[in-house]
Short mmCIF file of C-alpha atoms and ligand atoms in Angstrom, two decimals:
data_model
loop_
_atom_site.label_atom_id
_atom_site.label_comp_id
_atom_site.label_asym_id
_atom_site.label_seq_id
_atom_site.Cartn_x
_atom_site.Cartn_y
_atom_site.Cartn_z
CA MET N 430 -2.32 -42.89 -15.59
CA LEU N 431 -3.81 -45.76 -13.68
CA GLY N 432 -4.45 -48.37 -16.28
CA VAL N 433 -7.21 -50.53 -14.95
CA ALA N 434 -7.74 -48.97 -11.56
CA ALA N 435 -11.34 -48.17 -11.00
CA TRP N 436 -12.96 -45.34 -9.19
CA LEU N 437 -16.20 -46.70 -7.98
CA PRO N 438 -17.97 -43.78 -6.31
CA ASP N 439 -20.28 -46.08 -4.43
CA THR N 440 -17.37 -47.47 -2.49
CA VAL N 441 -16.55 -44.34 -0.52
CA ILE N 442 -16.66 -45.49 3.08
CA GLU N 443 -17.05 -42.91 5.83
CA GLY N 444 -17.01 -43.37 9.59
CA ASP N 445 -15.29 -42.18 12.77
CA GLY N 446 -14.27 -38.97 11.05
CA SER N 447 -12.40 -40.74 8.26
CA ALA N 448 -13.18 -41.47 4.64
CA ILE N 449 -11.61 -43.98 2.29
CA LEU N 450 -12.14 -44.76 -1.35
CA TYR N 451 -11.91 -48.42 -2.24
CA THR N 452 -11.55 -49.02 -5.96
CA GLY N 453 -12.27 -51.99 -8.14
CA ASP N 454 -11.07 -53.11 -11.55
CA ILE N 455 -11.93 -50.96 -14.55
CA ARG N 456 -10.20 -49.03 -17.29
CA SER N 457 -9.97 -45.52 -15.90
CA GLU N 458 -10.65 -43.50 -19.05
CA PRO N 459 -10.87 -39.68 -19.25
CA TRP N 460 -14.68 -39.66 -19.53
CA PHE N 461 -14.88 -41.83 -16.43
CA VAL N 462 -12.57 -39.63 -14.37
CA ASN N 463 -14.46 -36.52 -15.52
CA SER N 464 -17.80 -38.05 -14.56
CA LEU N 465 -16.61 -38.25 -10.96
CA SER N 466 -16.89 -34.49 -10.56
CA HIS N 467 -20.67 -34.63 -10.87
CA ASN N 468 -21.34 -37.88 -9.11
CA PRO N 469 -23.44 -37.04 -6.02
CA ASN N 470 -21.74 -39.71 -3.95
CA VAL N 471 -18.32 -38.08 -4.16
CA VAL N 472 -19.11 -34.43 -4.92
CA GLU N 473 -17.98 -33.38 -1.41
CA PHE N 474 -14.57 -34.83 -2.15
CA THR N 475 -14.20 -33.65 -5.74
CA HIS N 476 -15.12 -30.07 -4.78
CA GLY N 477 -12.92 -29.69 -1.72
CA LEU N 478 -15.54 -29.91 1.04
CA LYS N 479 -14.04 -33.10 2.43
CA THR N 480 -10.77 -34.96 2.06
CA LEU N 481 -10.17 -38.65 1.52
CA ASP N 482 -7.83 -40.13 4.11
CA LYS N 483 -6.90 -43.12 2.00
CA VAL N 484 -7.43 -44.35 -1.53
CA TYR N 485 -7.05 -48.06 -2.22
CA LEU N 486 -6.14 -48.61 -5.86
CA ASP N 487 -5.83 -51.50 -8.24
CA THR N 488 -2.22 -50.96 -9.25
CA SER N 489 -1.92 -53.44 -12.13
CA PHE N 490 -0.88 -50.55 -14.38
CA THR N 491 0.81 -47.55 -12.79
CA LYS N 492 3.55 -47.03 -15.38
CA ASN N 493 3.24 -44.50 -18.14
CA VAL N 494 1.65 -46.83 -20.68
CA PRO N 495 -0.19 -45.05 -23.54
CA PHE N 496 -3.58 -46.71 -23.10
CA GLN N 497 -6.12 -46.29 -25.86
CA THR N 498 -9.72 -45.92 -24.77
CA LYS N 499 -11.98 -48.93 -24.97
CA ALA N 500 -13.97 -47.27 -27.77
CA GLU N 501 -10.76 -46.70 -29.77
CA GLY N 502 -9.82 -50.34 -29.25
CA ILE N 503 -13.23 -51.59 -30.35
CA ALA N 504 -13.19 -49.34 -33.42
CA GLU N 505 -9.78 -50.71 -34.39
CA LEU N 506 -11.06 -54.26 -33.98
CA LEU N 507 -14.13 -53.57 -36.10
CA ARG N 508 -11.96 -52.09 -38.86
CA LYS N 509 -9.85 -55.26 -38.94
CA VAL N 510 -12.81 -57.62 -38.79
CA ALA N 511 -14.45 -55.76 -41.70
CA GLN N 512 -11.49 -56.70 -43.92
CA TYR N 513 -12.46 -60.38 -43.85
CA PRO N 514 -15.00 -62.01 -46.21
CA GLU N 515 -18.59 -62.07 -44.98
CA ASP N 516 -18.58 -65.81 -44.39
CA THR N 517 -15.58 -65.68 -42.02
CA ILE N 518 -16.04 -67.30 -38.63
CA PHE N 519 -14.29 -65.64 -35.68
CA HIS N 520 -13.37 -66.85 -32.22
CA PHE N 521 -12.95 -64.17 -29.59
CA GLN N 522 -11.06 -65.32 -26.54
CA ALA N 523 -12.79 -63.80 -23.50
CA TRP N 524 -11.19 -65.32 -20.42
CA THR N 525 -12.36 -62.75 -17.97
CA TYR N 526 -15.13 -60.25 -17.38
CA GLY N 527 -15.05 -56.83 -19.02
CA TYR N 528 -15.41 -57.69 -22.72
CA GLU N 529 -19.18 -57.20 -22.80
CA ASP N 530 -18.95 -53.99 -24.88
CA VAL N 531 -16.73 -55.82 -27.37
CA TRP N 532 -19.25 -58.61 -27.70
CA ILE N 533 -22.10 -56.17 -28.27
CA ALA N 534 -20.16 -54.19 -30.88
CA LEU N 535 -18.92 -57.29 -32.72
CA SER N 536 -22.36 -58.87 -32.71
CA LYS N 537 -23.85 -55.74 -34.24
CA ALA N 538 -21.09 -55.35 -36.84
CA LEU N 539 -21.14 -59.00 -37.89
CA LYS N 540 -24.95 -59.21 -37.67
CA SER N 541 -24.56 -62.40 -35.70
CA GLN N 542 -25.16 -63.77 -32.25
CA ILE N 543 -22.19 -65.06 -30.29
CA HIS N 544 -21.92 -68.69 -29.27
CA VAL N 545 -20.79 -69.04 -25.66
CA ASP N 546 -20.49 -72.14 -23.51
CA ASP N 547 -23.19 -72.96 -20.99
CA TYR N 548 -21.12 -71.67 -18.09
CA LYS N 549 -20.72 -68.18 -19.56
CA LEU N 550 -24.37 -68.06 -20.61
CA LYS N 551 -25.47 -68.99 -17.10
CA VAL N 552 -23.23 -66.35 -15.55
CA TYR N 553 -24.62 -63.64 -17.80
CA SER N 554 -28.20 -64.89 -17.54
CA SER N 555 -28.00 -63.96 -13.87
CA LEU N 556 -28.18 -60.35 -15.09
CA ARG N 557 -31.91 -60.95 -15.42
CA ALA N 558 -34.00 -60.69 -12.27
CA ASN N 559 -35.10 -64.26 -12.95
CA GLU N 560 -32.35 -65.96 -14.89
CA LEU N 561 -34.61 -68.84 -15.88
CA SER N 562 -37.19 -66.63 -17.58
CA GLU N 563 -36.51 -64.90 -20.87
CA TYR N 564 -39.33 -62.53 -19.94
CA SER N 565 -37.60 -61.38 -16.79
CA ASN N 566 -36.40 -57.81 -16.47
CA PRO N 567 -32.68 -56.97 -16.70
CA ILE N 568 -30.89 -55.74 -13.60
CA CYS N 569 -28.09 -53.77 -15.27
CA PRO N 570 -27.83 -51.57 -18.40
CA GLU N 571 -25.80 -54.10 -20.40
CA ALA N 572 -28.13 -57.03 -19.74
CA PRO N 573 -30.71 -56.48 -22.54
CA ALA N 574 -28.07 -56.49 -25.27
CA LEU N 575 -26.35 -59.54 -23.80
CA VAL N 576 -29.14 -61.84 -22.65
CA GLY N 577 -32.28 -60.32 -24.12
CA PHE N 578 -35.23 -58.30 -22.97
CA LYS N 579 -38.98 -58.11 -23.03
CA CYS N 580 -40.93 -55.57 -25.05
CA ALA N 581 -44.73 -55.58 -25.20
CA ASN N 582 -44.86 -59.10 -23.77
CA LYS N 583 -42.55 -60.37 -26.48
CA ALA N 584 -39.14 -61.75 -25.59
CA HIS N 585 -36.18 -60.57 -27.69
CA ALA N 586 -32.93 -62.48 -27.71
CA GLY N 587 -29.62 -60.94 -26.67
CA CYS N 588 -26.34 -61.33 -28.52
CA LEU N 589 -25.19 -64.33 -26.46
CA THR N 590 -26.51 -67.73 -27.46
CA SER N 591 -25.98 -71.38 -26.66
CA SER N 592 -26.51 -72.25 -30.32
CA ALA N 593 -23.48 -73.04 -32.42
CA SER N 594 -25.45 -73.09 -35.66
CA SER N 595 -23.91 -72.22 -39.01
CA ARG N 596 -25.52 -68.77 -38.85
CA VAL N 597 -23.31 -67.85 -35.90
CA ARG N 598 -20.19 -66.05 -37.11
CA LEU N 599 -18.67 -65.35 -33.74
CA HIS N 600 -17.70 -67.74 -30.97
CA SER N 601 -16.49 -67.13 -27.44
CA CYS N 602 -16.93 -70.68 -26.27
CA GLU N 603 -14.48 -71.88 -23.67
CA LYS N 604 -11.06 -72.71 -25.01
CA GLY N 605 -10.93 -76.12 -23.33
CA ASN N 606 -14.44 -77.02 -24.42
CA MET N 607 -14.72 -75.38 -27.81
CA CYS N 608 -17.56 -76.34 -30.14
CA ASP N 609 -16.75 -78.08 -33.42
CA ALA N 610 -17.46 -74.96 -35.49
CA ALA N 611 -14.93 -72.90 -33.52
CA LYS N 612 -12.26 -75.60 -33.83
CA ARG N 613 -12.07 -75.43 -37.61
CA PRO N 614 -8.66 -74.37 -38.90
CA ASN N 615 -10.03 -71.49 -40.98
CA VAL N 616 -11.55 -69.77 -37.92
CA VAL N 617 -9.94 -66.38 -37.28
CA ARG N 618 -8.75 -66.07 -33.68
CA ILE N 619 -9.15 -62.71 -31.97
CA VAL N 620 -6.84 -62.36 -28.98
CA PRO N 621 -7.51 -59.20 -26.97
CA ILE N 622 -4.75 -56.85 -25.86
CA VAL N 623 -4.98 -53.98 -23.39
CA ALA N 624 -2.85 -51.48 -25.30
CA ASN N 625 -0.83 -50.90 -28.44
CA LEU N 626 2.67 -49.99 -27.29
CA SER N 627 4.83 -47.39 -29.00
CA ASP N 628 7.09 -50.11 -30.44
CA GLY N 629 4.13 -51.61 -32.31
CA THR N 630 3.64 -54.59 -30.02
CA GLY N 631 0.47 -55.35 -28.13
CA LEU N 632 0.28 -55.56 -24.37
CA VAL N 633 -1.45 -58.86 -23.66
CA GLU N 634 -3.80 -58.81 -20.73
CA ILE N 635 -3.91 -62.36 -19.52
CA GLY N 636 -2.01 -62.88 -16.31
CA VAL N 637 -1.82 -59.17 -15.46
CA GLY N 638 -3.22 -58.67 -12.00
CA GLY N 639 -4.84 -62.09 -11.90
CA GLY N 640 -8.44 -62.84 -12.81
CA GLY N 641 -7.33 -64.56 -16.00
CA ASP N 642 -9.72 -67.45 -15.59
CA ASP N 643 -12.91 -65.81 -14.39
CA LEU N 644 -14.85 -67.10 -17.35
CA VAL N 645 -13.04 -70.39 -17.73
CA LYS N 646 -14.80 -73.14 -15.92
CA GLU N 647 -12.38 -75.31 -13.97
CA THR N 648 -13.29 -78.48 -12.18
CA GLU N 649 -12.29 -78.03 -8.58
CA ILE N 650 -12.34 -81.73 -7.75
CA ALA N 651 -11.07 -84.19 -10.30
CA GLN N 652 -13.79 -86.65 -11.15
CA GLY N 653 -12.86 -90.16 -10.22
CA ASP N 654 -10.43 -88.94 -7.61
CA TRP N 655 -12.78 -89.29 -4.69
CA PRO N 656 -10.45 -91.47 -2.55
CA THR N 657 -7.81 -88.68 -2.53
CA PHE N 658 -10.42 -86.05 -1.81
CA LEU N 659 -12.01 -88.04 0.99
CA LYS N 660 -8.60 -88.78 2.49
CA ARG N 661 -7.81 -85.06 2.62
CA PHE N 662 -11.23 -84.29 4.01
CA LEU N 663 -10.88 -86.88 6.72
CA VAL N 664 -7.40 -85.72 7.63
CA LEU N 665 -8.59 -82.13 7.90
CA LYS N 666 -11.86 -82.73 9.66
CA ILE N 667 -11.14 -85.66 11.97
CA PRO N 668 -7.95 -85.16 13.97
CA ALA N 669 -6.08 -88.26 14.97
CA ARG N 670 -7.05 -89.59 18.38
CA PRO N 671 -4.43 -88.71 21.01
CA ARG N 672 -2.49 -91.72 22.23
ZN1 ZN B 756 -18.60 -72.07 -30.28
#
């Protein structure tokens, strides 16, 4: 089984008598593989009318790892979270994209919005046609649950919020810039894994295949280090005059 290799039907590229399938990064679950057979973009290939010449795969996981489905993983998480008292505060460490379903499920189960840092909120707000307007229409199916939607001219909030008020039971604020509420010692830390292995250990995702800091804002140029930056820039852009 290909662990996180994606089959994105829209990325079949045809030309000059050849066809390739270029995949992205997704958990390739049974329902997803089955849905390929009736996707109009690839039906010629799934029913034997045409043949793919090459398939480019994300090969982060090609070993025989017993992956649970995402729904099974979320259900297990919800069962564990439900064991804690109702005033428990959680911090869910989301360092990359792909945990949106987990956020939505946790927010619903805990009856709470999720505090995220401004960077994450801005990234996800771009899922609205106009990210600056809470009345703007969503541009993907997950957007309404995450960043809100409009119904009958009334704006409804999504599960992500910039507020770290006491009513918020779940935080996914950036690890290096955590809000005070999420720093408290009694906060329960949720660290995601990609699979429960047969020996009872969890397969941790971070670092597998890269992308471990998609949602962690990093300063690319150290503030206050302009002389070093300018020196590099000048060296790169202005070659020394030939003698
Ligand atoms: Zn927070």
